[in-house]
Tab-separated table of C-alpha atoms in Angstrom:
chain	number	residue	atom	x	y	z
D	1	GLY	CA	-6.909	-18.258	9.239
D	2	ALA	CA	-6.109	-14.645	9.962
D	3	SER	CA	-2.457	-14.000	10.678
D	4	ILE	CA	-0.276	-10.926	10.879
D	5	VAL	CA	2.472	-12.888	9.112
D	6	ASP	CA	0.166	-13.802	6.217
D	7	LEU	CA	-0.821	-10.158	5.886
D	8	ALA	CA	2.801	-9.023	5.872
D	9	VAL	CA	3.914	-11.668	3.371
D	10	LEU	CA	1.008	-11.228	0.957
D	11	GLY	CA	0.948	-7.445	1.266
D	12	ILE	CA	4.674	-7.118	0.599
D	13	ALA	CA	4.495	-9.619	-2.258
D	14	SER	CA	1.688	-7.536	-3.806
D	15	ASP	CA	4.389	-5.202	-5.084
D	16	GLY	CA	6.077	-8.259	-6.687
D	17	PRO	CA	7.682	-9.916	-8.321
D	18	ILE	CA	9.924	-10.009	-5.284
D	19	LYS	CA	12.659	-12.283	-3.958
D	20	PRO	CA	11.586	-14.414	-0.982
D	21	ASP	CA	14.495	-13.082	1.090
D	22	SER	CA	13.372	-9.521	0.362
D	23	ILE	CA	9.955	-10.310	1.820
D	24	ALA	CA	11.596	-11.338	5.093
D	25	VAL	CA	13.730	-8.196	5.205
D	26	ALA	CA	10.724	-5.949	4.509
D	27	ALA	CA	8.485	-7.747	7.026
D	28	LYS	CA	11.076	-7.363	9.770
D	29	ALA	CA	11.389	-3.645	8.982
D	30	LEU	CA	7.656	-2.843	9.039
D	31	VAL	CA	7.163	-2.284	12.783
D	32	PRO	CA	10.226	-3.634	14.615
D	33	GLU	CA	9.293	-1.869	17.854
D	34	HIS	CA	6.055	-3.905	18.039
D	35	TRP	CA	6.659	-7.110	16.071
D	36	HIS	CA	9.723	-9.305	15.525
D	37	PRO	CA	9.030	-12.169	13.091
D	38	THR	CA	11.848	-14.626	12.518
D	39	THR	CA	13.109	-15.456	9.065
D	40	SER	CA	12.066	-19.080	9.542
D	41	VAL	CA	8.479	-18.079	10.434
D	42	ILE	CA	8.283	-15.863	7.361
D	43	ALA	CA	9.742	-18.647	5.182
D	44	ALA	CA	7.165	-21.115	6.528
D	45	VAL	CA	4.309	-18.696	5.777
D	46	ILE	CA	5.673	-18.113	2.274
D	47	GLU	CA	5.710	-21.880	1.684
D	48	ARG	CA	2.203	-22.249	3.096
D	49	ASN	CA	0.909	-19.485	0.815
D	50	LEU	CA	2.625	-21.117	-2.154
D	51	GLY	CA	0.895	-24.374	-1.226
D	52	THR	CA	-2.523	-22.717	-0.999
D	53	ALA	CA	-1.989	-20.857	-4.303
D	54	HIS	CA	-2.003	-17.398	-2.701
D	55	LEU	CA	1.532	-16.918	-4.037
D	56	ARG	CA	3.253	-18.262	-7.133
D	57	ARG	CA	6.899	-18.633	-8.087
D	58	THR	CA	8.504	-17.223	-11.207
D	59	GLY	CA	11.980	-17.940	-12.533
D	60	VAL	CA	13.613	-21.262	-13.241
D	61	HIS	CA	16.547	-21.224	-10.849
D	62	ARG	CA	16.791	-20.405	-7.157
D	63	SER	CA	18.938	-17.378	-8.059
D	64	ASP	CA	16.222	-15.802	-10.201
D	65	GLU	CA	13.239	-16.962	-8.135
D	66	ARG	CA	10.607	-14.305	-7.509
D	67	LEU	CA	7.171	-14.439	-5.912
D	68	ASN	CA	3.924	-12.898	-7.078
D	69	VAL	CA	0.528	-12.729	-5.442
D	70	THR	CA	-2.186	-14.638	-7.291
D	71	LEU	CA	-5.790	-13.472	-7.673
D	72	LYS	CA	-6.622	-15.776	-4.774
D	73	GLY	CA	-3.829	-14.072	-2.792
D	74	ILE	CA	-5.189	-10.631	-3.617
D	75	ALA	CA	-8.565	-11.670	-2.230
D	76	LYS	CA	-6.933	-13.030	0.928
D	77	THR	CA	-4.890	-9.835	1.350
D	78	LYS	CA	-8.084	-7.784	1.134
D	79	LYS	CA	-9.747	-10.047	3.712
D	80	LEU	CA	-6.751	-9.686	6.059
D	81	LEU	CA	-6.737	-5.908	5.660
D	82	LEU	CA	-10.410	-5.829	6.667
D	83	CYS	CA	-9.860	-8.216	9.592
D	84	PRO	CA	-9.905	-6.717	13.095
D	85	PRO	CA	-6.272	-6.225	14.192
D	86	GLU	CA	-6.844	-8.141	17.427
D	87	ASP	CA	-7.775	-11.196	15.325
D	88	LEU	CA	-4.554	-10.913	13.307
D	89	ALA	CA	-2.320	-10.592	16.355
D	90	PRO	CA	-4.087	-10.759	19.732
D	91	SER	CA	-0.920	-9.907	21.655
D	92	ALA	CA	0.357	-7.361	19.127
D	93	PHE	CA	-2.693	-5.623	17.725
D	94	HIS	CA	-0.846	-2.275	17.479
D	95	ALA	CA	1.592	-4.005	15.126
D	96	ALA	CA	-1.321	-5.419	13.125
D	97	GLU	CA	-2.876	-1.952	12.835
D	98	ALA	CA	0.425	-0.481	11.688
D	99	ILE	CA	0.964	-3.234	9.131
D	100	GLN	CA	-2.577	-2.861	7.829
D	101	MET	CA	-1.942	0.856	7.401
D	102	CYS	CA	1.429	0.314	5.708
D	103	LEU	CA	-0.035	-2.147	3.209
D	104	LEU	CA	-3.155	-0.226	2.164
D	105	ASP	CA	-1.504	0.745	-1.111
D	106	SER	CA	-1.802	-2.905	-2.141
D	107	THR	CA	-5.604	-2.766	-2.223
D	108	ASP	CA	-8.466	-0.886	-3.853
D	109	ALA	CA	-9.749	2.485	-2.648
D	110	LYS	CA	-12.990	1.064	-1.222
D	111	THR	CA	-11.120	-1.394	1.002
D	112	ALA	CA	-8.601	1.271	2.017
D	113	HIS	CA	-11.425	3.626	2.968
D	114	SER	CA	-13.102	0.921	5.043
D	115	VAL	CA	-9.863	0.057	6.881
D	116	LEU	CA	-9.057	3.715	7.530
D	117	THR	CA	-12.554	4.432	8.805
D	118	SER	CA	-12.411	1.442	11.171
D	119	PHE	CA	-8.978	2.514	12.407
D	120	ARG	CA	-10.205	6.070	12.987
D	121	ASN	CA	-13.239	4.775	14.894
D	122	ARG	CA	-11.047	2.559	17.101
D	123	LEU	CA	-8.771	5.516	17.823
D	124	GLN	CA	-11.765	7.710	18.622
D	125	ALA	CA	-12.965	5.068	21.091
D	126	ARG	CA	-9.462	4.915	22.634
D	127	LEU	CA	-9.455	8.690	22.976
D	128	GLU	CA	-12.856	8.683	24.683
D	129	SER	CA	-11.772	5.880	27.008
D	130	PHE	CA	-8.553	7.734	27.800
D	131	GLU	CA	-10.486	10.912	28.612
D	132	GLN	CA	-12.815	8.973	30.949
D	133	ARG	CA	-9.892	7.289	32.716
D	134	SER	CA	-8.073	10.599	33.049
D	135	ALA	CA	-11.095	12.210	34.654
D	136	LYS	CA	-11.200	9.433	37.277
D	137	CYS	CA	-7.511	9.636	38.145
D	138	PRO	CA	-7.276	11.301	41.582
D	139	TYR	CA	-3.596	12.195	41.394
D	140	GLU	CA	-2.675	15.557	39.864
D	141	GLY	CA	1.121	15.538	39.752
D	142	ARG	CA	3.159	17.548	37.285
D	143	TYR	CA	4.519	14.542	35.354
D	144	LYS	CA	1.215	12.746	35.318
D	145	THR	CA	-0.376	15.898	33.913
D	146	PHE	CA	2.362	16.166	31.247
D	147	TRP	CA	1.805	12.532	30.301
D	148	MET	CA	-1.975	12.877	30.138
D	149	ILE	CA	-1.782	15.996	27.982
D	150	MET	CA	0.783	14.434	25.655
D	151	GLU	CA	-1.218	11.210	25.262
D	152	GLN	CA	-4.473	13.083	24.640
D	153	GLN	CA	-2.813	15.285	22.026
D	154	ARG	CA	-1.271	12.224	20.339
D	155	LEU	CA	-4.622	10.433	20.115
D	156	GLU	CA	-6.431	13.579	18.947
D	157	ALA	CA	-3.791	14.170	16.254
D	158	MET	CA	-4.064	10.575	15.043
D	159	VAL	CA	-7.880	10.757	14.881
D	160	HIS	CA	-7.683	14.060	13.002
D	161	PHE	CA	-5.036	12.738	10.601
D	162	LEU	CA	-6.959	9.522	9.911
D	163	SER	CA	-10.147	11.477	9.302
D	164	GLY	CA	-8.403	13.377	6.522
D	165	VAL	CA	-6.809	10.264	5.035
D	166	ALA	CA	-10.099	8.328	5.209
D	167	ASP	CA	-11.941	11.217	3.534
D	168	GLU	CA	-9.285	11.289	0.808
D	169	ALA	CA	-9.598	7.513	0.319
D	170	GLY	CA	-13.379	7.928	0.149
D	171	MET	CA	-12.946	10.451	-2.643
D	172	SER	CA	-10.624	8.009	-4.437
D	173	LYS	CA	-13.314	5.355	-4.021
D	174	ASP	CA	-15.811	7.702	-5.684
D	175	VAL	CA	-13.366	8.406	-8.546
D	176	ASP	CA	-12.805	4.642	-8.985
D	177	GLN	CA	-16.585	4.123	-9.193
D	178	VAL	CA	-17.000	6.902	-11.781
D	179	GLN	CA	-14.198	5.401	-13.879
D	180	THR	CA	-15.827	1.948	-13.610
D	181	ASP	CA	-19.206	3.397	-14.619
D	182	ILE	CA	-17.650	5.187	-17.611
D	183	ALA	CA	-15.855	2.015	-18.709
D	184	GLN	CA	-19.154	0.107	-18.701
């Protein structure tokens, strides 16, 4: 199934080979203000992904053990990146969005472009919803006004930023396609 922990584990391991303990440290550091996985949960997900052949071990001793993502794991990582954040973590979808964004370097340009475009569209919808709610709010206090302006500017800046990043990823996708065409 879709899980924020699977995404974190597989995405971090995509940079492998990596020590299992390093995966836990990195996962905990991704978005600590939104998501707090325990070491035991991360260890269980690592073991599950080893069992399903999404990860593989290298090294002969525990001291030199490293993990790598398999081709099957790469496909699952891509699927998790494309998954709606609310499916990955219904109660922490902001964390899922942030983790998806942080791990886009582990995938191809086409997938990155798709994820970025979806994220931008969700932010645009949030901005429109925020503007509608703001217009209906009858109270016009100084602090409420400061908050509304700050929140609108934050959402607008994020939409603008993601538009640029998505456009850049789209250009990378086009370059990848040209290189693939040339190779064939």
